[in-house]
Coordinates of C-alpha atoms and ligand atoms in Angstrom, one line a residue:
Chain A
M1 CA -46.2 -27.9 -20.9
N2 CA -47.4 -28.6 -17.4
D3 CA -44.9 -31.4 -16.8
V4 CA -41.9 -30.0 -18.5
L5 CA -39.2 -29.2 -16.0
L6 CA -36.6 -27.8 -18.2
D7 CA -36.7 -26.4 -21.7
V8 CA -33.4 -25.0 -23.1
R9 CA -33.0 -23.6 -26.5
V10 CA -29.5 -22.5 -27.5
V11 CA -29.3 -20.8 -30.8
H12 CA -25.7 -19.9 -30.3
K13 CA -23.1 -20.1 -27.6
R14 CA -19.7 -18.6 -28.3
Y15 CA -16.5 -18.4 -26.4
A16 CA -14.1 -15.8 -27.6
G17 CA -15.6 -15.8 -31.1
A18 CA -15.6 -19.6 -31.5
T19 CA -19.0 -21.2 -31.7
V20 CA -19.3 -24.0 -29.1
L21 CA -23.0 -24.8 -29.3
R22 CA -25.6 -24.3 -32.1
D23 CA -29.2 -25.0 -32.5
I24 CA -29.7 -27.1 -29.4
H25 CA -33.1 -27.9 -28.0
L26 CA -33.3 -29.9 -24.9
R27 CA -36.4 -30.7 -22.9
L28 CA -36.8 -32.7 -19.7
Q29 CA -40.0 -34.0 -18.2
R30 CA -40.6 -34.3 -14.5
G31 CA -38.9 -37.4 -13.2
E32 CA -37.1 -38.1 -16.5
R33 CA -33.5 -39.3 -16.7
V34 CA -31.4 -38.2 -19.6
S35 CA -27.8 -39.0 -20.4
L36 CA -25.6 -36.9 -22.6
L37 CA -22.7 -38.4 -24.5
G38 CA -20.3 -36.6 -26.8
P39 CA -16.7 -36.0 -27.7
S40 CA -14.4 -34.1 -25.3
G41 CA -14.7 -30.3 -25.8
C42 CA -18.0 -30.4 -27.7
G43 CA -19.8 -28.3 -25.0
K44 CA -21.5 -30.8 -22.7
S45 CA -20.4 -29.0 -19.6
T46 CA -21.3 -25.7 -21.2
L47 CA -24.8 -26.9 -21.9
L48 CA -25.2 -28.1 -18.4
R49 CA -24.0 -24.8 -17.0
I50 CA -26.5 -23.0 -19.2
A51 CA -29.3 -25.3 -17.8
A52 CA -28.1 -24.6 -14.3
G53 CA -28.2 -20.9 -14.9
L54 CA -24.5 -20.5 -14.2
E55 CA -23.8 -19.4 -17.7
R56 CA -26.0 -16.5 -18.8
Q57 CA -24.3 -15.3 -21.9
F58 CA -25.8 -17.2 -24.8
D59 CA -28.3 -16.7 -27.6
G60 CA -31.4 -18.6 -26.8
E61 CA -33.7 -19.1 -23.9
L62 CA -33.9 -21.1 -20.7
Q63 CA -37.2 -22.0 -19.2
R64 CA -37.7 -23.9 -16.0
A65 CA -40.8 -25.1 -14.3
S66 CA -39.9 -23.2 -11.2
P67 CA -37.7 -20.1 -11.3
D68 CA -36.6 -21.0 -7.8
Q69 CA -32.8 -21.7 -7.8
A70 CA -33.3 -24.4 -5.2
S71 CA -35.3 -26.6 -7.6
V72 CA -32.2 -27.3 -9.6
A73 CA -29.1 -28.9 -8.1
F74 CA -25.7 -29.6 -9.5
V75 CA -23.1 -32.2 -8.9
F76 CA -19.7 -31.4 -10.4
Q77 CA -17.0 -33.6 -11.6
E78 CA -15.1 -32.9 -8.3
P79 CA -16.9 -32.9 -5.0
R80 CA -16.2 -29.2 -4.4
L81 CA -16.9 -29.5 -0.7
M82 CA -15.9 -26.5 1.5
P83 CA -12.7 -27.8 3.1
W84 CA -13.3 -25.7 6.3
L85 CA -16.7 -27.2 7.0
T86 CA -17.6 -30.7 8.3
V87 CA -19.5 -33.1 6.2
A88 CA -22.8 -32.2 7.9
Q89 CA -22.2 -28.5 7.5
N90 CA -21.3 -29.1 3.8
I91 CA -24.5 -31.0 3.2
G92 CA -26.6 -28.2 4.8
F93 CA -24.5 -25.6 3.2
A94 CA -27.4 -23.8 1.5
D95 CA -28.8 -22.8 4.8
G96 CA -25.6 -22.3 6.8
A97 CA -26.0 -22.3 10.6
A98 CA -29.8 -22.4 10.2
C99 CA -29.7 -25.7 8.3
D100 CA -32.2 -28.5 9.0
R101 CA -30.0 -30.8 11.0
Q102 CA -32.6 -33.6 10.9
R103 CA -32.7 -33.6 7.1
V104 CA -28.9 -33.6 7.0
D105 CA -28.7 -36.6 9.3
I106 CA -31.2 -38.5 7.1
L107 CA -29.2 -37.6 4.0
I108 CA -26.0 -38.7 5.6
A109 CA -27.6 -42.1 6.3
E110 CA -28.9 -42.3 2.8
V111 CA -25.6 -41.8 1.2
G112 CA -23.9 -44.1 3.7
L113 CA -21.7 -41.7 5.5
D114 CA -22.8 -42.5 9.0
G115 CA -20.2 -41.6 11.6
F116 CA -18.6 -39.0 9.3
A117 CA -21.0 -36.1 10.1
E118 CA -18.4 -34.2 12.0
A119 CA -15.4 -35.2 9.8
L120 CA -13.6 -32.7 7.7
P121 CA -13.4 -33.3 3.9
K122 CA -9.7 -33.9 4.1
R123 CA -10.5 -37.2 5.9
L124 CA -12.8 -38.5 3.1
S125 CA -11.9 -40.7 0.2
G126 CA -12.8 -39.6 -3.3
G127 CA -15.9 -41.7 -3.4
M128 CA -17.0 -40.6 0.1
A129 CA -16.5 -37.0 -0.8
Q130 CA -18.6 -37.4 -4.0
R131 CA -21.3 -39.0 -1.9
A132 CA -21.3 -36.0 0.4
A133 CA -21.6 -33.8 -2.7
I134 CA -24.6 -35.7 -3.8
A135 CA -26.2 -35.4 -0.4
R136 CA -25.5 -31.6 -0.5
A137 CA -27.2 -31.4 -3.9
L138 CA -30.3 -33.3 -2.5
Y139 CA -30.6 -31.1 0.6
G140 CA -32.6 -28.5 -1.1
R141 CA -35.2 -31.0 -2.4
P142 CA -34.5 -30.3 -6.1
A143 CA -36.8 -31.5 -8.9
L144 CA -33.9 -31.7 -11.3
L145 CA -30.3 -32.8 -10.7
L146 CA -27.6 -31.9 -13.2
L147 CA -24.5 -34.1 -13.0
D148 CA -21.3 -33.4 -14.9
E149 CA -19.3 -36.6 -15.1
P150 CA -19.9 -37.1 -11.4
F151 CA -18.2 -40.5 -11.1
S152 CA -15.3 -40.2 -13.5
A153 CA -12.8 -39.8 -10.7
V154 CA -13.7 -43.0 -8.8
D155 CA -12.8 -46.6 -9.4
A156 CA -15.1 -48.9 -11.4
F157 CA -16.7 -50.7 -8.4
T158 CA -17.3 -47.5 -6.5
R159 CA -18.8 -46.1 -9.6
M160 CA -21.4 -48.9 -9.9
K161 CA -22.3 -48.4 -6.3
L162 CA -22.7 -44.7 -6.7
Q163 CA -24.8 -45.2 -9.8
D164 CA -27.2 -47.5 -7.9
L165 CA -27.2 -45.0 -5.0
L166 CA -28.1 -42.2 -7.4
L167 CA -30.9 -44.2 -9.1
D168 CA -32.3 -45.2 -5.7
L169 CA -32.3 -41.6 -4.5
A170 CA -33.7 -40.2 -7.7
Q171 CA -36.5 -42.8 -7.6
R172 CA -37.3 -42.1 -3.9
H173 CA -37.3 -38.4 -4.1
H174 CA -38.7 -38.3 -7.6
I175 CA -35.9 -36.3 -9.1
A176 CA -35.2 -35.8 -12.8
L177 CA -31.6 -36.4 -13.9
L178 CA -29.5 -34.8 -16.6
L179 CA -26.2 -36.6 -16.6
V180 CA -23.1 -35.9 -18.7
T181 CA -20.8 -38.9 -19.0
H182 CA -18.1 -40.5 -21.1
D183 CA -19.1 -43.9 -20.1
V184 CA -21.6 -45.6 -22.6
D185 CA -22.6 -48.3 -20.1
E186 CA -23.3 -45.6 -17.5
A187 CA -25.4 -43.6 -20.0
L188 CA -27.5 -46.6 -20.8
Y189 CA -27.8 -47.9 -17.3
L190 CA -29.0 -44.6 -15.9
G191 CA -30.9 -42.9 -18.7
D192 CA -34.4 -43.2 -20.1
R193 CA -32.9 -41.4 -23.1
V194 CA -29.4 -41.1 -24.3
L195 CA -28.4 -38.0 -26.3
V196 CA -25.4 -38.1 -28.5
M197 CA -23.7 -34.8 -29.4
E198 CA -21.4 -34.3 -32.3
N199 CA -18.5 -31.9 -32.4
R200 CA -18.0 -28.4 -33.6
P201 CA -20.4 -26.8 -34.0
S202 CA -22.1 -29.2 -31.6
R203 CA -25.6 -30.3 -32.0
I204 CA -27.5 -33.2 -30.6
R205 CA -27.1 -35.8 -33.4
H206 CA -28.9 -38.8 -32.0
S207 CA -31.5 -39.5 -29.4
L208 CA -31.7 -43.1 -28.2
G209 CA -34.6 -44.3 -26.2
V210 CA -33.9 -46.9 -23.5
D211 CA -37.2 -48.6 -22.9
L212 CA -36.2 -50.7 -20.0
S213 CA -37.8 -50.4 -16.6
Q214 CA -35.8 -49.6 -13.5
P215 CA -34.2 -51.3 -11.7
R216 CA -32.1 -52.6 -14.5
D217 CA -29.7 -55.5 -14.6
R218 CA -26.3 -54.6 -15.8
R219 CA -26.1 -58.1 -17.5
D220 CA -29.3 -57.6 -19.5
P221 CA -28.7 -58.6 -23.1
R222 CA -31.0 -55.8 -24.2
L223 CA -28.5 -53.3 -22.7
A224 CA -25.8 -54.9 -24.7
A225 CA -27.8 -54.5 -27.9
L226 CA -28.5 -50.9 -27.1
K227 CA -24.8 -50.4 -26.5
A228 CA -24.0 -51.6 -30.0
E229 CA -26.6 -49.1 -31.2
A230 CA -25.1 -46.3 -29.2
L231 CA -21.6 -47.1 -30.4
T232 CA -22.8 -46.9 -34.0
A233 CA -24.4 -43.5 -33.2
L234 CA -21.1 -42.3 -31.6
H235 CA -19.3 -43.5 -34.6
E236 CA -21.6 -41.5 -36.9
A237 CA -21.2 -38.4 -34.7
H238 CA -17.4 -38.8 -35.1
V239 CA -16.9 -39.2 -31.4
I240 CA -15.0 -42.5 -31.9
Chain B
M1 CA 9.8 -55.8 23.2
S2 CA 7.5 -55.4 26.2
A3 CA 8.2 -58.9 27.4
D4 CA 11.9 -58.1 27.1
S5 CA 11.7 -55.0 29.2
R6 CA 9.8 -56.7 31.9
A7 CA 12.4 -59.4 32.1
W8 CA 15.3 -56.8 32.2
P9 CA 14.6 -53.8 34.4
T10 CA 17.8 -52.1 33.4
G11 CA 16.9 -52.6 29.8
R12 CA 13.6 -51.1 30.5
R13 CA 15.1 -48.0 32.1
R14 CA 17.3 -47.6 29.1
A15 CA 14.2 -47.9 26.8
I16 CA 12.5 -45.1 28.8
L17 CA 15.6 -42.9 28.6
Q18 CA 15.7 -43.6 24.9
G19 CA 12.1 -42.7 24.5
A20 CA 12.6 -39.4 26.4
W21 CA 15.6 -38.6 24.2
R22 CA 13.5 -39.3 21.1
T23 CA 10.9 -36.7 22.1
L24 CA 13.2 -34.2 23.7
G25 CA 16.2 -34.7 21.6
P26 CA 15.1 -32.8 18.5
R27 CA 14.2 -29.8 20.7
L28 CA 17.4 -29.9 22.5
K29 CA 19.3 -29.8 19.3
G30 CA 18.0 -26.3 18.7
L31 CA 19.6 -25.2 22.0
V32 CA 23.1 -26.4 21.2
L33 CA 24.2 -23.4 19.1
P34 CA 22.8 -20.5 21.4
V35 CA 24.1 -22.2 24.6
T36 CA 27.6 -22.6 23.2
L37 CA 27.6 -19.1 21.9
L38 CA 26.4 -17.7 25.3
A39 CA 29.0 -19.8 27.2
T40 CA 31.8 -18.6 24.9
L41 CA 30.7 -15.0 25.3
E42 CA 30.5 -15.3 29.1
V43 CA 34.0 -16.8 29.2
A44 CA 35.4 -14.2 26.8
A45 CA 33.9 -11.3 28.7
R46 CA 35.1 -12.6 32.1
L47 CA 38.6 -13.1 30.9
G48 CA 38.6 -9.7 29.4
W49 CA 39.1 -10.8 25.8
V50 CA 36.4 -8.3 24.7
P51 CA 36.2 -4.9 26.4
A52 CA 33.2 -4.7 28.8
Y53 CA 32.1 -1.3 27.5
Q54 CA 31.4 -3.0 24.2
M55 CA 30.2 -6.5 25.1
P56 CA 29.1 -7.2 28.6
A57 CA 28.9 -10.8 29.8
P58 CA 25.5 -12.5 29.3
S59 CA 25.1 -12.8 33.1
E60 CA 25.6 -9.0 33.3
V61 CA 22.8 -8.5 30.8
L62 CA 20.6 -10.8 32.9
L63 CA 21.4 -8.7 36.0
T64 CA 20.5 -5.5 34.2
L65 CA 17.3 -7.1 33.1
G66 CA 16.5 -8.0 36.7
E67 CA 17.2 -4.5 37.9
L68 CA 14.9 -3.1 35.1
A69 CA 12.2 -5.5 36.0
D70 CA 12.2 -4.0 39.5
G71 CA 11.9 -0.5 38.1
P72 CA 11.0 1.1 34.8
L73 CA 10.9 -1.9 32.6
W74 CA 7.1 -2.4 32.8
K75 CA 6.4 1.2 32.0
H76 CA 8.5 0.9 28.8
I77 CA 6.9 -2.4 27.8
G78 CA 3.5 -0.9 28.4
A79 CA 4.2 2.1 26.3
S80 CA 5.6 0.0 23.4
L81 CA 2.8 -2.6 23.5
A82 CA 0.2 0.1 23.4
R83 CA 1.8 1.7 20.4
V84 CA 2.2 -1.5 18.5
A85 CA -1.3 -2.7 19.4
L86 CA -2.9 0.5 18.2
G87 CA -0.8 1.0 15.1
F88 CA -1.2 -2.6 14.1
A89 CA -4.9 -2.6 14.6
I90 CA -5.3 0.6 12.5
G91 CA -2.9 -0.5 9.8
A92 CA -4.1 -4.1 9.5
G93 CA -7.7 -3.1 9.8
L94 CA -7.5 -0.6 7.0
A95 CA -5.5 -3.1 4.9
L96 CA -8.1 -5.8 5.3
V97 CA -10.8 -3.5 4.2
F98 CA -8.9 -2.4 1.1
A99 CA -7.7 -5.9 0.3
V100 CA -11.2 -7.2 0.3
W101 CA -12.4 -4.3 -1.8
V102 CA -9.6 -4.4 -4.3
G103 CA -9.6 -8.2 -4.4
L104 CA -13.3 -8.5 -5.2
S105 CA -13.9 -5.6 -7.5
R106 CA -12.1 -5.0 -10.7
E107 CA -13.4 -1.5 -10.7
A108 CA -11.9 -0.7 -7.3
E109 CA -8.7 -2.3 -8.5
R110 CA -8.5 0.1 -11.5
Y111 CA -9.0 3.1 -9.2
L112 CA -6.9 2.1 -6.2
E113 CA -4.2 -0.3 -7.3
P114 CA -1.9 2.2 -9.2
T115 CA -1.9 4.5 -6.1
F116 CA -1.1 1.7 -3.7
A117 CA 1.6 0.5 -6.0
A118 CA 3.2 4.0 -6.1
L119 CA 2.9 4.4 -2.3
R120 CA 4.4 0.9 -1.8
A121 CA 7.5 2.0 -3.8
I122 CA 8.3 4.5 -1.1
P123 CA 10.5 3.0 1.7
S124 CA 8.2 3.4 4.6
L125 CA 10.8 5.0 6.8
A126 CA 11.0 7.9 4.4
W127 CA 7.7 9.0 5.9
V128 CA 9.3 9.7 9.3
P129 CA 10.4 13.4 8.7
L130 CA 7.0 14.2 7.2
L131 CA 5.1 12.6 10.0
L132 CA 7.2 14.5 12.5
L133 CA 6.5 17.7 10.7
W134 CA 2.8 17.1 10.4
L135 CA 2.0 15.3 13.7
G136 CA 4.8 16.4 16.0
I137 CA 6.8 14.0 18.1
D138 CA 4.0 12.8 20.3
E139 CA 2.1 9.5 20.1
R140 CA 0.2 10.2 16.9
S141 CA 3.3 10.2 14.6
K142 CA 4.5 6.9 16.1
V143 CA 1.2 5.1 15.8
V144 CA 0.8 6.3 12.2
L145 CA 4.2 5.1 11.3
I146 CA 3.5 1.7 12.7
A147 CA 0.2 1.6 10.9
I148 CA 1.9 2.4 7.6
G149 CA 4.5 -0.4 8.3
A150 CA 1.8 -2.9 9.0
F151 CA -0.5 -1.9 6.2
F152 CA 1.3 -3.2 3.1
P153 CA 2.1 -6.8 4.0
V154 CA -1.5 -7.3 5.2
Y155 CA -2.9 -5.6 2.1
L156 CA -0.6 -7.4 -0.4
N157 CA -1.2 -10.8 1.1
G158 CA -4.9 -10.1 1.5
V159 CA -5.4 -9.2 -2.2
A160 CA -3.3 -12.2 -3.3
A161 CA -5.3 -14.5 -1.0
I162 CA -8.6 -13.3 -2.4
R163 CA -7.4 -13.5 -6.0
G164 CA -6.2 -17.0 -5.3
I165 CA -9.6 -18.4 -4.1
D166 CA -10.6 -21.5 -6.0
R167 CA -13.2 -20.4 -8.6
K168 CA -14.8 -23.7 -8.4
L169 CA -15.8 -23.1 -4.7
V170 CA -17.2 -19.7 -5.6
E171 CA -19.3 -21.3 -8.3
V172 CA -21.0 -23.4 -5.7
G173 CA -22.1 -20.1 -4.1
H174 CA -23.5 -18.9 -7.4
L175 CA -25.4 -22.1 -7.8
Y176 CA -27.2 -21.4 -4.5
G177 CA -27.9 -17.8 -5.6
F178 CA -25.8 -16.2 -2.9
G179 CA -25.6 -12.5 -3.0
A180 CA -22.4 -10.6 -2.6
L181 CA -22.6 -10.4 1.2
R182 CA -23.3 -14.0 1.7
L183 CA -20.8 -15.1 -0.8
T184 CA -18.1 -13.1 1.0
R185 CA -19.0 -14.3 4.4
R186 CA -19.6 -18.0 3.6
I187 CA -17.0 -18.7 1.0
L188 CA -14.6 -15.9 0.1
L189 CA -13.5 -15.0 3.7
P190 CA -12.9 -18.6 4.9
A191 CA -11.2 -19.6 1.7
A192 CA -8.9 -16.6 1.9
L193 CA -8.2 -17.0 5.6
P194 CA -4.8 -18.8 5.2
G195 CA -3.4 -16.0 3.1
L196 CA -4.9 -13.3 5.4
F197 CA -3.1 -14.9 8.4
T198 CA 0.2 -14.9 6.5
G199 CA -0.3 -11.2 5.9
L200 CA -1.3 -10.5 9.5
R201 CA 1.8 -12.2 10.9
S202 CA 4.2 -10.4 8.6
G203 CA 2.3 -7.2 9.3
L204 CA 2.8 -7.7 13.0
A205 CA 6.5 -8.3 12.5
L206 CA 6.8 -5.0 10.6
A207 CA 4.8 -3.2 13.3
W208 CA 7.5 -4.1 15.8
M209 CA 10.2 -3.0 13.5
F210 CA 8.6 0.4 12.9
L211 CA 7.9 0.7 16.6
V212 CA 11.7 0.6 17.2
A213 CA 12.3 3.0 14.4
A214 CA 9.7 5.5 15.8
E215 CA 11.0 5.2 19.4
L216 CA 14.7 5.5 18.4
I217 CA 14.0 8.8 16.8
A218 CA 11.9 10.6 19.4
A219 CA 10.6 9.1 22.6
T220 CA 10.8 9.4 26.4
R221 CA 9.4 6.0 27.0
G222 CA 9.3 2.6 25.3
L223 CA 11.8 -0.1 24.5
G224 CA 13.2 1.9 21.6
Y225 CA 13.9 4.7 24.0
L226 CA 15.7 2.2 26.2
L227 CA 17.9 1.3 23.2
S228 CA 18.9 4.8 22.5
D229 CA 19.3 5.6 26.2
G230 CA 21.7 2.7 26.5
R231 CA 23.7 4.0 23.5
E232 CA 23.9 7.5 24.9
T233 CA 25.0 6.4 28.3
S234 CA 27.4 3.9 26.8
R235 CA 25.7 0.9 28.5
P236 CA 25.6 -2.0 26.1
D237 CA 24.0 -4.1 28.8
L238 CA 21.0 -1.9 28.7
V239 CA 20.8 -2.1 24.9
L240 CA 21.1 -5.9 24.9
A241 CA 18.5 -6.1 27.7
A242 CA 16.1 -4.1 25.5
I243 CA 16.8 -6.3 22.5
V244 CA 16.1 -9.4 24.6
V245 CA 12.8 -8.0 25.7
L246 CA 11.9 -7.0 22.1
A247 CA 12.7 -10.4 20.9
L248 CA 10.5 -12.0 23.6
L249 CA 7.6 -9.7 22.9
G250 CA 7.9 -10.2 19.2
K251 CA 7.9 -14.0 19.7
L252 CA 5.0 -13.9 22.1
S253 CA 2.8 -11.7 19.9
D254 CA 3.5 -13.9 16.9
G255 CA 2.9 -16.9 19.0
L256 CA -0.6 -15.6 19.8
L257 CA -1.4 -15.1 16.1
A258 CA 0.1 -18.5 15.3
G259 CA -2.1 -20.1 17.9
L260 CA -5.1 -18.4 16.5
E261 CA -4.1 -19.5 13.0
R262 CA -3.8 -23.1 14.1
R263 CA -7.2 -23.0 15.7
C264 CA -8.9 -21.4 12.7
L265 CA -7.1 -23.3 10.0
G266 CA -7.1 -26.9 11.3
W267 CA -9.1 -27.9 8.2
R268 CA -6.2 -27.3 5.8
D269 CA -4.9 -30.5 4.1
T270 CA -1.3 -29.4 3.9
L271 CA 2.1 -30.7 4.8
G272 CA 2.3 -28.3 7.7
E273 CA -0.9 -29.5 9.2
Q274 CA 0.3 -33.1 9.6
Q275 CA 3.6 -32.3 11.2
G276 CA 5.4 -35.4 12.5
E277 CA 3.5 -37.7 10.2
V278 CA 5.4 -36.9 7.0
R279 CA 8.1 -34.5 8.1
S280 CA 10.2 -36.0 10.8
Ligands
ATP1 N1 -14.5 -20.3 -19.9 C1 -14.2 -20.6 -21.2 N2 -13.6 -19.7 -22.0 C2 -13.3 -20.0 -23.3 N3 -13.6 -21.2 -23.9 C3 -14.2 -22.1 -23.1 C4 -14.5 -21.9 -21.8 N4 -15.1 -22.9 -21.3 C5 -15.2 -23.8 -22.3 N5 -14.6 -23.3 -23.4 C6 -14.5 -24.0 -24.7 O1 -15.8 -24.5 -25.0 C7 -15.7 -25.8 -25.5 C8 -16.6 -26.7 -24.8 O2 -16.2 -26.9 -23.5 P1 -16.9 -27.8 -22.5 O3 -16.2 -27.7 -21.2 O4 -18.4 -27.5 -22.5 O5 -16.7 -29.2 -23.2 P2 -17.1 -30.7 -22.7 O6 -18.0 -31.2 -23.7 O7 -17.7 -30.6 -21.3 O8 -15.7 -31.4 -22.7 P3 -15.2 -32.6 -21.7 O9 -16.0 -33.8 -22.1 O10 -13.8 -32.7 -22.0 O11 -15.5 -32.2 -20.3 C9 -14.2 -26.2 -25.4 O12 -13.7 -26.3 -26.7 C10 -13.6 -25.2 -24.6 O13 -12.3 -24.8 -25.2
MG2 MG1 -17.0 -31.2 -19.4

């Protein structure tokens, strides 16, 4: 398993006696992009937090290619920027005052925040703040980026731009993605594989391969066909 | 409008006056009440409506203040300032340490919180006789009393501030594998700073209050001594002069903290930070 980045087995995950996850096995190769769909409350965020090492209390095991915390980065649903730090300081947050200013400047340019390096988060729009959060996640040169509904709070056009930005950055830095979303189009557009979870106790019900090369065209009829397939799978998993 | 004012010089002058009034007016409004009150008092005292041994004219108080300033006033101010500074530093410093400890550790909370809750139930002035018995009437008892007064507001606000920190921000620290020390320095302290400042400012106000209490009881120097001296010698002008000085010092020291607060907390995205934009 030389090229396996992440291998999570969850036998059981309980919160206060209620089983949230059961018998889940998730594996990610280097550079692979996986989307995760499922009903609200089925445990997608929990699974992601387990993969990130934020949640340690579960039956099962977590294996990562590198035990180094910096090899995995997380983008939350909200930007979660430190309000007392400037954009540049937030992006280099992992290293504090000793941060690599040159790398920060490159990342700022890459996510299109030029001119906002010294701005405080309160001056950013929702989409800009989320871009800063993505730059912060990339700062540590992660091999795997975990994203929990990262674009759900921005408008449809900004979302498309952010998706393209994410794909571009993932490609350029050769980063694997594990993305939780409620948006079927987003799941298909970004993922090499789309996993569909069912509810209570949650397992992975379907795995849908998306054999389309990147970059993809949002108008591609094959994406539309896959969407029909995904909707059927969601229906079977009682998501819709 | 600019074309208008160029064509009509008088209209322009009026515009300038109106502009000045718009910026100064709101501030002047705050002066209306005190100025009226002082003028009324002055007239009432001059005309003998109130007996001078109870309420001297404001100008009288001002004269007394001037006399004091040539003589012992600075000695008294110095003594009081030193006591407040020392007492506040000790009380607030200890309070911060305990607040961080109790705020961060459930275990510390279980051990310490019941004791602090019980101590807090004692009105702080009830300590006075005990302090006098234990420490005598010299500086130590005064400083300790002031420290006790400053302790609880700082402690309570500090614990509340740390408990109120957004868990989501703390999680970012966990994600980077921050240890306890780095987590505290990089996330917990800055996030709790607004609440800590609130505590420090109310602690300082209480420090001044307890200073007066301590000096009223037993002192040979200080503004509180000036107060009791004025009472004993039946000189209300002296008492009022001391009150004015206390008010000025209280305002000044709070202003220092407020300035520091503004500088440290400019990042806050609150109504108070954008004064004039929303509130007018
Ligand atoms: N800290 C917690 N304590 C107790 N129960 C929790 C906790 N966190 C999550 N849960 C429960 O676990 C279940 C899964 O939560 P999770 O946040 O993983 O769902 P999700 O799939 O991400 O949902 P959504 O799509 O709405 O974000 C929910 O039913 C929730 O009630
Ligand atoms: Mg979730």
